[in-house]
Short mmCIF file of C-alpha atoms and ligand atoms in Angstrom, two decimals:
data_model
loop_
_atom_site.label_atom_id
_atom_site.label_comp_id
_atom_site.label_asym_id
_atom_site.label_seq_id
_atom_site.Cartn_x
_atom_site.Cartn_y
_atom_site.Cartn_z
CA UNK A 1 79.19 135.95 76.51
CA UNK A 2 80.90 132.61 76.91
CA UNK A 3 78.93 130.22 79.10
CA UNK A 4 76.01 132.66 79.14
CA UNK A 5 73.73 129.80 80.13
CA UNK A 6 75.35 129.53 83.56
CA UNK A 7 73.68 132.75 84.58
CA UNK A 8 70.55 132.48 82.47
CA UNK A 9 66.91 132.01 83.35
CA UNK A 10 65.29 129.72 80.79
CA UNK A 11 61.60 129.74 79.90
CA UNK A 12 59.98 126.75 78.23
CA UNK A 13 57.33 127.46 75.60
CA UNK A 14 55.05 124.66 74.54
CA UNK A 15 54.83 125.62 70.84
CA UNK A 16 51.10 125.15 70.16
CA UNK A 17 49.95 126.79 73.39
CA UNK A 18 51.63 130.17 73.68
CA UNK A 19 50.01 132.50 71.20
CA UNK A 20 48.05 132.03 68.01
CA UNK A 21 49.27 134.60 65.52
CA UNK A 22 47.29 133.53 62.43
CA UNK A 23 43.86 132.69 63.81
CA UNK A 24 43.83 128.90 63.36
CA UNK A 25 43.63 128.01 67.06
CA UNK A 26 47.25 126.81 67.25
CA UNK A 27 50.18 128.75 68.67
CA UNK A 28 52.88 129.71 66.18
CA UNK A 29 56.04 131.74 65.55
CA UNK A 30 54.16 134.94 64.68
CA UNK A 31 52.29 134.62 67.96
CA UNK A 32 55.41 134.04 70.04
CA UNK A 33 57.17 136.95 68.30
CA UNK A 34 54.25 139.20 69.29
CA UNK A 35 54.85 138.28 72.94
CA UNK A 36 58.58 138.93 73.05
CA UNK A 37 57.98 142.26 74.79
CA UNK A 38 56.16 140.37 77.55
CA UNK A 39 59.05 137.93 77.93
CA UNK A 40 61.56 140.77 77.94
CA UNK A 41 59.62 142.51 80.68
CA UNK A 42 59.50 139.31 82.69
CA UNK A 43 63.25 139.36 82.07
CA UNK A 44 63.95 135.77 81.15
CA UNK A 45 67.18 135.21 79.20
CA UNK A 46 66.50 132.21 76.99
CA UNK A 47 63.54 130.41 75.46
CA UNK A 48 63.32 126.64 75.03
CA UNK A 49 60.89 125.87 72.23
CA UNK A 50 59.31 122.42 72.05
CA UNK A 51 59.70 120.81 68.57
CA UNK A 52 58.59 122.99 65.67
CA UNK A 53 59.67 120.75 62.77
CA UNK A 54 57.28 119.19 60.29
CA UNK A 55 55.38 116.44 62.09
CA UNK A 56 52.15 114.44 61.93
CA UNK A 57 51.95 115.36 65.64
CA UNK A 58 50.99 112.03 67.09
CA UNK A 59 53.10 113.21 70.04
CA UNK A 60 52.81 116.90 69.29
CA UNK A 61 56.04 117.30 67.39
CA UNK A 62 58.16 114.70 69.18
CA UNK A 63 57.53 112.64 66.04
CA UNK A 64 59.43 114.52 63.33
CA UNK A 65 58.89 113.75 59.67
CA UNK A 66 61.25 116.39 58.28
CA UNK A 67 64.06 117.83 60.38
CA UNK A 68 64.71 120.59 57.87
CA UNK A 69 61.35 122.30 57.72
CA UNK A 70 58.97 124.18 59.98
CA UNK A 71 55.60 122.59 60.58
CA UNK A 72 52.94 124.54 58.67
CA UNK A 73 50.89 124.96 61.86
CA UNK A 74 53.73 127.02 63.32
CA UNK A 75 54.48 129.12 60.23
CA UNK A 76 57.24 129.17 57.67
CA UNK A 77 61.04 129.17 57.78
CA UNK A 78 60.78 132.93 57.23
CA UNK A 79 58.53 133.28 60.32
CA UNK A 80 61.03 131.25 62.32
CA UNK A 81 63.92 133.42 61.19
CA UNK A 82 62.03 136.65 61.92
CA UNK A 83 61.19 135.38 65.38
CA UNK A 84 64.78 134.31 66.05
CA UNK A 85 66.18 137.65 64.88
CA UNK A 86 63.70 139.60 66.97
CA UNK A 87 64.48 137.51 70.04
CA UNK A 88 68.19 138.10 69.50
CA UNK A 89 67.64 141.83 69.05
CA UNK A 90 66.05 141.84 72.48
CA UNK A 91 68.94 139.87 73.92
CA UNK A 92 66.94 136.67 74.32
CA UNK A 93 68.56 133.37 73.30
CA UNK A 94 66.57 130.53 71.78
CA UNK A 95 67.22 126.81 72.09
CA UNK A 96 65.51 124.17 69.98
CA UNK A 97 64.20 120.82 71.11
CA UNK A 98 65.82 118.07 69.09
CA UNK A 99 64.60 114.49 68.93
CA UNK A 100 67.52 112.26 67.96
CA UNK A 101 66.25 108.99 69.37
CA UNK A 102 63.38 108.42 66.97
CA UNK A 103 61.65 109.78 63.89
CA UNK A 104 58.03 109.80 62.85
CA UNK A 105 56.87 106.62 61.12
CA UNK A 106 56.09 108.97 58.21
CA UNK A 107 59.67 110.19 57.90
CA UNK A 108 60.97 109.31 54.39
CA UNK A 109 63.84 107.40 56.04
CA UNK A 110 61.40 105.05 57.72
CA UNK A 111 59.11 104.78 54.70
CA UNK A 112 62.13 103.62 52.75
CA UNK A 113 63.33 101.36 55.56
CA UNK A 114 60.04 99.48 55.82
CA UNK A 115 59.87 98.91 52.04
CA UNK A 116 61.93 95.73 52.06
CA UNK A 117 64.48 93.79 54.09
CA UNK A 118 67.14 94.85 51.61
CA UNK A 119 66.27 98.54 51.54
CA UNK A 120 69.39 100.77 51.88
CA UNK A 121 67.72 102.38 54.90
CA UNK A 122 66.70 99.07 56.50
CA UNK A 123 69.46 99.22 59.07
CA UNK A 124 68.67 102.83 60.00
CA UNK A 125 66.00 101.48 62.34
CA UNK A 126 65.83 98.45 64.64
CA UNK A 127 64.24 95.48 62.90
CA UNK A 128 64.06 92.02 64.47
CA UNK A 129 62.57 88.65 63.67
CA UNK A 130 59.83 86.98 65.64
CA UNK A 131 61.11 84.83 68.47
CA UNK A 132 59.00 81.69 68.90
CA UNK A 133 56.12 83.46 67.21
CA UNK A 134 56.31 86.49 69.51
CA UNK A 135 57.97 89.85 70.06
CA UNK A 136 61.78 89.64 70.31
CA UNK A 137 61.67 90.34 74.07
CA UNK A 138 59.55 91.82 76.89
CA UNK A 139 60.51 95.47 76.48
CA UNK A 140 57.64 97.86 77.12
CA UNK A 141 56.98 101.19 75.50
CA UNK A 142 56.93 104.22 77.80
CA UNK A 143 53.42 104.89 76.57
CA UNK A 144 52.29 101.37 77.55
CA UNK A 145 52.14 98.03 75.72
CA UNK A 146 54.97 96.29 73.89
CA UNK A 147 57.80 98.36 72.42
CA UNK A 148 57.74 96.13 69.31
CA UNK A 149 55.40 96.61 66.38
CA UNK A 150 54.94 93.90 63.80
CA UNK A 151 55.14 95.01 60.20
CA UNK A 152 53.29 92.59 57.91
CA UNK A 153 55.00 93.69 54.74
CA UNK A 154 58.45 92.39 55.65
CA UNK A 155 57.36 90.11 58.51
CA UNK A 156 59.61 91.67 61.14
CA UNK A 157 59.14 93.78 64.25
CA UNK A 158 60.45 97.32 64.62
CA UNK A 159 61.34 98.90 67.94
CA UNK A 160 59.70 102.04 69.40
CA UNK A 161 60.37 103.25 72.95
CA UNK A 162 57.35 105.58 72.73
CA UNK A 163 54.31 105.45 70.40
CA UNK A 164 54.43 103.07 67.46
CA UNK A 165 54.49 106.16 65.23
CA UNK A 166 57.80 107.20 66.87
CA UNK A 167 60.30 104.73 65.51
CA UNK A 168 63.68 104.34 67.22
CA UNK A 169 66.73 104.93 65.06
CA UNK A 170 69.66 102.54 65.05
CA UNK A 171 72.45 104.65 66.47
CA UNK A 172 74.98 101.86 65.91
CA UNK A 173 74.75 102.72 62.22
CA UNK A 174 77.23 105.56 61.43
CA UNK A 175 75.00 106.78 58.58
CA UNK A 176 72.33 107.66 61.13
CA UNK A 177 74.82 109.65 63.14
CA UNK A 178 76.06 111.51 60.09
CA UNK A 179 72.54 112.34 58.98
CA UNK A 180 71.63 113.69 62.41
CA UNK A 181 74.85 115.65 62.76
CA UNK A 182 73.97 117.37 59.47
CA UNK A 183 70.64 118.35 61.02
CA UNK A 184 72.46 119.83 64.00
CA UNK A 185 74.79 121.87 61.78
CA UNK A 186 71.83 123.12 59.76
CA UNK A 187 70.10 124.66 62.81
CA UNK A 188 73.30 125.98 64.34
CA UNK A 189 74.06 127.70 61.03
CA UNK A 190 70.62 129.29 61.23
CA UNK A 191 71.64 130.88 64.51
CA UNK A 192 69.92 128.75 67.12
CA UNK A 193 71.70 129.06 70.50
CA UNK A 194 71.70 125.42 71.45
CA UNK A 195 69.55 122.37 71.92
CA UNK A 196 67.42 120.62 74.45
CA UNK A 197 68.16 117.01 73.57
CA UNK A 198 65.12 114.80 73.91
CA UNK A 199 65.60 111.49 75.81
CA UNK A 200 69.30 111.59 75.02
CA UNK A 201 70.10 108.59 77.22
CA UNK A 202 67.85 106.40 75.08
CA UNK A 203 70.15 106.38 72.04
CA UNK A 204 71.14 102.78 71.46
CA UNK A 205 69.73 99.64 72.98
CA UNK A 206 71.43 96.52 74.31
CA UNK A 207 72.12 94.49 71.13
CA UNK A 208 71.72 91.21 73.03
CA UNK A 209 68.07 92.12 73.64
CA UNK A 210 68.00 90.70 77.18
CA UNK A 211 64.63 90.88 78.87
CA UNK A 212 64.07 93.75 81.29
CA UNK A 213 63.41 92.81 84.94
CA UNK A 214 60.37 93.96 86.97
CA UNK A 215 60.17 95.69 90.35
CA UNK A 216 58.14 94.43 93.32
CA UNK A 217 55.00 96.14 92.05
CA UNK A 218 55.34 94.49 88.67
CA UNK A 219 56.56 97.64 86.92
CA UNK A 220 59.20 97.09 84.30
CA UNK A 221 62.69 98.34 85.11
CA UNK A 222 64.21 99.76 81.94
CA UNK A 223 67.61 98.20 82.39
CA UNK A 224 68.62 97.15 78.90
CA UNK A 225 66.96 99.75 76.70
CA UNK A 226 68.76 102.90 77.85
CA UNK A 227 72.00 104.31 79.32
CA UNK A 228 74.20 102.15 77.12
CA UNK A 229 77.84 103.10 76.44
CA UNK A 230 76.89 104.25 72.94
CA UNK A 231 74.73 107.05 74.36
CA UNK A 232 77.77 108.47 76.18
CA UNK A 233 79.93 108.14 73.07
CA UNK A 234 77.40 110.03 70.97
CA UNK A 235 77.07 112.73 73.60
CA UNK A 236 80.83 113.27 73.51
CA UNK A 237 80.83 113.46 69.74
CA UNK A 238 77.96 115.89 69.83
CA UNK A 239 79.93 118.06 72.19
CA UNK A 240 82.90 118.10 69.82
CA UNK A 241 80.63 119.05 66.95
CA UNK A 242 78.88 121.84 68.83
CA UNK A 243 82.17 123.21 70.15
CA UNK A 244 83.01 124.23 66.59
CA UNK A 245 80.42 126.99 67.09
CA UNK A 246 80.63 129.73 69.68
CA UNK A 247 78.56 129.94 72.85
CA UNK A 248 76.09 127.15 72.23
CA UNK A 249 74.45 125.23 75.00
CA UNK A 250 73.49 121.56 75.21
CA UNK A 251 70.79 120.63 77.68
CA UNK A 252 70.00 116.96 78.03
CA UNK A 253 66.75 115.35 78.93
CA UNK A 254 68.14 112.28 80.64
CA UNK A 255 65.10 110.14 81.23
CA UNK A 256 65.74 108.96 84.79
CA UNK A 257 65.03 110.07 88.33
CA UNK A 258 68.35 108.56 89.44
CA UNK A 259 70.57 111.53 89.94
CA UNK A 260 73.64 109.28 89.97
CA UNK A 261 72.90 108.21 86.38
CA UNK A 262 71.79 111.62 85.13
CA UNK A 263 74.93 113.38 86.32
CA UNK A 264 77.19 111.10 84.31
CA UNK A 265 75.97 112.85 81.15
CA UNK A 266 77.05 116.29 82.31
CA UNK A 267 80.47 117.87 82.31
CA UNK A 268 82.98 119.72 80.20
CA UNK A 269 83.26 117.22 77.38
CA UNK A 270 79.57 116.24 77.55
CA UNK A 271 76.38 118.17 78.17
CA UNK A 272 76.33 121.60 79.80
CA UNK A 273 73.13 120.94 81.68
CA UNK A 274 70.87 118.01 82.42
CA UNK A 275 67.41 118.01 83.85
CA UNK A 276 67.42 116.99 87.51
CA UNK A 277 64.25 114.96 87.64
CA UNK A 278 65.24 113.76 91.10
CA UNK A 279 64.09 117.17 92.35
CA UNK A 280 62.02 118.51 89.45
CA UNK A 281 59.44 115.76 89.29
CA UNK A 282 58.78 115.16 93.00
CA UNK A 283 55.16 114.08 93.40
CA UNK A 284 54.51 115.31 96.92
CA UNK A 285 55.61 118.36 98.76
CA UNK A 286 58.09 117.38 101.49
CA UNK A 287 60.62 119.83 102.85
CA UNK A 288 62.99 117.03 103.84
CA UNK A 289 62.90 115.54 100.35
CA UNK A 290 63.57 118.90 98.68
CA UNK A 291 66.41 119.55 101.07
CA UNK A 292 67.90 116.08 100.61
CA UNK A 293 67.83 116.42 96.83
CA UNK A 294 69.43 119.88 96.93
CA UNK A 295 72.07 118.56 99.28
CA UNK A 296 72.73 115.53 97.11
CA UNK A 297 73.16 117.72 94.02
CA UNK A 298 75.45 120.05 95.89
CA UNK A 299 77.59 117.20 97.18
CA UNK A 300 77.78 115.24 93.96
CA UNK A 301 78.33 117.97 91.41
CA UNK A 302 81.56 119.09 93.15
CA UNK A 303 81.54 122.30 91.20
CA UNK A 304 81.81 120.38 87.92
CA UNK A 305 78.45 121.41 86.55
CA UNK A 306 75.33 123.27 87.55
CA UNK A 307 72.04 121.56 88.34
CA UNK A 308 68.80 122.70 86.71
CA UNK A 309 65.98 124.03 88.84
CA UNK A 310 62.38 123.46 87.75
CA UNK A 311 59.18 121.91 89.03
CA UNK A 312 57.02 121.95 85.90
CA UNK A 313 57.30 121.00 82.23
CA UNK A 314 55.17 119.81 79.32
CA UNK A 315 55.55 116.23 80.59
CA UNK A 316 54.38 116.63 84.15
CA UNK A 317 51.44 118.12 85.99
CA UNK A 318 51.87 121.80 86.83
CA UNK A 319 53.55 122.12 90.22
CA UNK A 320 50.99 124.64 91.45
CA UNK A 321 48.45 121.81 91.32
CA UNK A 322 50.89 119.06 92.27
CA UNK A 323 52.74 120.55 95.19
CA UNK A 324 50.61 123.37 96.48
CA UNK A 325 47.46 122.85 98.55
CA UNK A 326 44.57 125.17 99.32
CA UNK A 327 45.90 126.38 102.71
CA UNK A 328 49.31 127.33 101.51
CA UNK A 329 48.43 128.20 97.94
CA UNK A 330 49.93 131.55 97.03
CA UNK A 331 52.66 131.47 99.65
CA UNK A 332 54.08 128.06 98.86
CA UNK A 333 54.00 128.69 95.12
CA UNK A 334 55.91 131.91 95.71
CA UNK A 335 58.41 130.13 97.93
CA UNK A 336 59.04 127.52 95.25
CA UNK A 337 59.57 130.35 92.79
CA UNK A 338 62.08 131.87 95.21
CA UNK A 339 63.82 128.53 95.59
CA UNK A 340 64.20 128.13 91.82
CA UNK A 341 65.59 131.62 91.50
CA UNK A 342 67.98 131.64 94.43
CA UNK A 343 69.32 128.11 94.93
CA UNK A 344 72.47 127.04 93.08
CA UNK A 345 71.50 126.08 89.55
CA UNK A 346 69.93 127.20 86.32
CA UNK A 347 66.19 127.88 86.54
CA UNK A 348 63.84 126.59 83.84
CA UNK A 349 60.44 128.22 84.16
CA UNK A 350 57.47 126.71 82.37
CA UNK A 351 55.10 129.04 80.49
CA UNK A 352 52.14 130.09 82.63
CA UNK A 353 53.67 129.22 85.98
CA UNK A 354 54.43 132.91 86.43
CA UNK A 355 50.68 133.54 86.73
CA UNK A 356 50.04 130.39 88.73
CA UNK A 357 48.28 128.37 86.02
CA UNK A 358 46.79 125.10 87.21
CA UNK A 359 46.15 121.69 85.63
CA UNK A 360 43.58 121.05 82.93
CA UNK A 361 41.17 118.09 83.17
CA UNK A 362 38.93 117.12 80.27
CA UNK A 363 35.31 115.93 80.60
CA UNK A 364 35.20 113.93 77.42
CA UNK A 365 37.77 111.80 75.64
CA UNK A 366 37.13 113.73 72.42
CA UNK A 367 38.80 116.70 74.13
CA UNK A 368 41.93 114.76 75.06
CA UNK A 369 44.99 115.51 72.93
CA UNK A 370 47.91 113.72 74.59
CA UNK A 371 48.81 110.38 73.03
CA UNK A 372 49.64 108.95 76.46
CA UNK A 373 46.16 109.84 77.76
CA UNK A 374 44.42 108.59 74.61
CA UNK A 375 46.28 105.25 74.62
CA UNK A 376 45.45 104.74 78.30
CA UNK A 377 41.78 105.39 77.59
CA UNK A 378 41.75 102.89 74.72
CA UNK A 379 43.49 100.25 76.82
CA UNK A 380 41.10 100.73 79.75
CA UNK A 381 38.06 100.39 77.49
CA UNK A 382 39.54 97.31 75.80
CA UNK A 383 40.04 95.77 79.24
CA UNK A 384 36.33 96.22 79.98
CA UNK A 385 36.40 99.32 82.21
CA UNK A 386 33.62 101.91 82.09
CA UNK A 387 33.91 105.20 80.20
CA UNK A 388 34.09 107.05 83.51
CA UNK A 389 36.89 104.83 84.83
CA UNK A 390 38.79 105.07 81.56
CA UNK A 391 38.45 108.84 81.47
CA UNK A 392 39.61 109.16 85.05
CA UNK A 393 42.68 106.98 84.42
CA UNK A 394 43.55 108.84 81.24
CA UNK A 395 43.15 112.23 82.92
CA UNK A 396 45.52 110.98 85.61
CA UNK A 397 48.36 110.25 83.22
CA UNK A 398 47.51 112.70 80.44
CA UNK A 399 50.09 115.42 79.87
CA UNK A 400 47.35 117.71 78.57
CA UNK A 401 47.17 118.89 82.18
CA UNK A 402 50.04 121.30 81.73
CA UNK A 403 49.58 122.07 78.03
CA UNK A 404 46.52 124.32 77.96
CA UNK A 405 46.84 127.75 76.30
CA UNK A 406 48.46 130.44 78.38
CA UNK A 407 45.83 132.74 79.82
CA UNK A 408 46.53 136.23 78.51
CA UNK A 409 43.28 137.91 79.53
CA UNK A 410 39.63 137.25 80.41
CA UNK A 411 38.20 137.52 76.89
CA UNK A 412 36.96 134.43 75.07
CA UNK A 413 39.66 131.71 74.74
CA UNK A 414 41.75 133.65 77.23
CA UNK A 415 43.11 135.97 74.53
CA UNK A 416 45.15 133.09 73.12
CA UNK A 417 43.20 132.82 69.89
CA UNK A 418 40.11 134.14 68.13
CA UNK A 419 38.74 130.67 67.48
CA UNK A 420 38.42 127.50 69.57
CA UNK A 421 42.01 126.44 70.34
CA UNK A 422 43.41 123.00 69.55
CA UNK A 423 43.14 122.09 73.27
CA UNK A 424 40.68 123.33 75.91
CA UNK A 425 41.37 126.55 77.78
CA UNK A 426 41.36 126.11 81.55
CA UNK A 427 38.06 127.47 82.90
CA UNK A 428 39.79 129.58 85.52
CA UNK A 429 41.13 131.99 82.86
CA UNK A 430 38.72 134.73 83.92
CA UNK A 431 40.44 134.82 87.33
CA UNK A 432 43.97 133.73 86.47
CA UNK A 433 45.41 135.71 83.57
CA UNK A 434 48.33 137.92 82.64
CA UNK A 435 46.30 141.09 82.12
CA UNK A 436 44.72 141.19 85.55
CA UNK A 437 47.94 140.14 87.27
CA UNK A 438 49.81 142.95 85.57
CA UNK A 439 47.49 145.38 87.36
CA UNK A 440 47.56 143.77 90.82
CA UNK A 441 50.57 144.68 92.90
CA UNK A 442 50.68 141.46 94.90
CA UNK A 443 49.93 139.00 92.10
CA UNK A 444 51.98 135.93 91.27
CA UNK A 445 53.22 137.62 88.12
CA UNK A 446 54.57 140.57 90.07
CA UNK A 447 56.17 138.13 92.49
CA UNK A 448 58.00 136.32 89.68
CA UNK A 449 59.12 139.63 88.19
CA UNK A 450 60.41 140.84 91.53
CA UNK A 451 62.25 137.62 92.23
CA UNK A 452 63.87 137.68 88.81
CA UNK A 453 64.91 141.27 89.44
CA UNK A 454 66.39 140.36 92.82
CA UNK A 455 68.26 137.38 91.40
CA UNK A 456 69.80 139.55 88.71
CA UNK A 457 70.79 142.23 91.16
CA UNK A 458 72.96 140.01 93.37
CA UNK A 459 75.84 138.08 91.87
CA UNK A 460 75.82 135.75 94.88
CA UNK A 461 72.42 134.51 93.65
CA UNK A 462 73.58 133.53 90.20
CA UNK A 463 77.30 133.02 90.59
CA UNK A 464 77.79 132.19 94.24
CA UNK A 465 78.52 128.92 95.97
CA UNK A 466 76.70 127.64 99.00
CA UNK A 467 78.48 128.67 102.13
CA UNK A 468 75.79 126.83 103.99
CA UNK A 469 72.80 124.68 103.02
CA UNK A 470 70.79 123.33 105.90
CA UNK A 471 67.39 122.59 107.40
CA UNK A 472 65.75 122.79 110.81
CA UNK A 473 62.40 121.02 110.67
CA UNK A 474 60.30 122.92 108.13
CA UNK A 475 62.82 125.69 107.70
CA UNK A 476 65.19 125.26 104.79
CA UNK A 477 67.93 127.81 104.37
CA UNK A 478 71.09 128.56 102.57
CA UNK A 479 73.73 131.22 102.30
CA UNK A 480 75.33 131.88 98.95
CA UNK A 481 78.57 133.70 98.62
CA UNK A 482 80.34 135.40 95.75
CA UNK A 483 83.53 137.27 96.61
CA UNK A 484 82.52 139.68 99.39
CA UNK A 485 78.81 139.28 98.81
CA UNK A 486 76.80 136.90 100.99
CA UNK A 487 73.07 136.39 100.68
CA UNK A 488 71.05 134.26 103.05
CA UNK A 489 67.68 132.85 101.96
CA UNK A 490 65.39 131.33 104.59
CA UNK A 491 62.23 129.41 103.77
CA UNK A 492 59.75 128.59 106.47
CA UNK A 493 57.60 126.00 104.73
CA UNK A 494 55.78 125.23 107.99
CA UNK A 495 52.48 126.78 109.00
CA UNK A 496 53.78 128.19 112.29
CA UNK A 497 56.11 131.08 112.85
CA UNK A 498 59.60 129.93 113.71
CA UNK A 499 62.75 131.53 115.07
CA UNK A 500 66.24 130.74 113.96
CA UNK A 501 69.19 132.26 115.75
CA UNK A 502 71.93 133.14 113.33
CA UNK A 503 74.56 132.40 115.99
CA UNK A 504 73.32 128.80 116.05
CA UNK A 505 74.19 128.27 112.39
CA UNK A 506 77.56 126.79 111.70
CA UNK A 507 78.90 129.50 109.43
C1 GLC B 601 60.47 113.40 75.87
C2 GLC B 601 59.51 114.54 75.66
C3 GLC B 601 58.12 113.99 75.65
C4 GLC B 601 58.00 112.99 74.51
C5 GLC B 601 59.08 111.91 74.61
C6 GLC B 601 59.20 111.15 73.33
O1 GLC B 601 60.33 112.82 77.12
O2 GLC B 601 59.70 115.52 76.65
O3 GLC B 601 57.15 114.99 75.54
O4 GLC B 601 56.74 112.39 74.54
O5 GLC B 601 60.35 112.46 74.85
O6 GLC B 601 59.79 111.93 72.34
#
């Protein structure tokens, strides 16, 4: 179906944490294939897989060292193909996560580039001289510290927006573009249904290397290292390339919470969908804020594109921990599920949220896996903080929180694996798991299944426009309409019962 993604429910799978099919403690393609029946029963339409390409995994696959092969931890190309075919047979689409902004420092392109200043691949990356004995400018990496790494061998700095092992490519060089477009064709030819494009607005930096300013709290504002005209140009070219294939979707991770910036990447000749971090990554639960963001998206998109609806991902704490408190636990989580599945937009569920999985905290730094958490710990210790303080700070920013293995049942390691998994299992797996929730009629899992069923039953819920979107205090409500069908959804996020007279609504 053309534009199938407009009506789809996506489900993000964090590759190493879904199901271990070969007994090495790491999730893989065989494992995911064995759970396709579960996903079909849940009735999601498309899977987003986090990167599965060969990688030293400094950032768990977002540091690719070979774009053309499957990482051995996840299986073989054959396993990938079997999985893809089986998903397709069940009517489930699969999109791949593609990292165009940077490669691993172990990618042969970079190894060649760092060889000498005259290497044919030198200009594939961003190399700069020292300026007055220092880094070329003040740009900071998103993982902390300077974004410039000095390379003794050729006495120049290279640029990395993330870890120093994730080296930014020079997108001003047409050879880079050609090489990456070949990668895209390769995976489309294999039958993948589209891409989630990692930090797509980071392609290209300001060539004048102006310093970034700081906000009032001393945090750097990333003004000159992203959202440059070249990123838009590449996005348009990508679109043209992908349009040569049928029914493929492009979803962009546009690293910004500014909706006004994010939306400029979406549209007919650009990306089909972008992640709306303005809503998705809210830190605190506030009805007014949620309403305002929904309203803003409704007003600004003017029917040109659909927003995405999500509250969790592999980069943020799980929303059940972040936005739900003890008193409102089950109910609020269910209401957020309802919101994602009934508001205008394309829902992106994150593995495990359907059973209400919560955040993972580690007791010892040796258990921490996320590069962002590990780097924070090292920095805190270097600055003279205690182990306890460093661990607390690293737990705060670590993305391990939302990456623990999905809890299938209450057997050892939550039924994810036979041996100790690569990352700790959340201790609450004996209470929160798929098996027990499949038996309980009023579990979170049953709630998600029911909501998905309801969404699919009513066209107004996946095709309709808002006839009304409003709020009275803690009550948020909307009416969606498709042809003759009108569905009203009312959320009382308050703790008291409330009454709303339909006649009082301006319909
Ligand atoms: C994206 C990914 C994140 C990764 C970063 C660098 O934001 O979602 O996990 O660390 O890009 O590739």
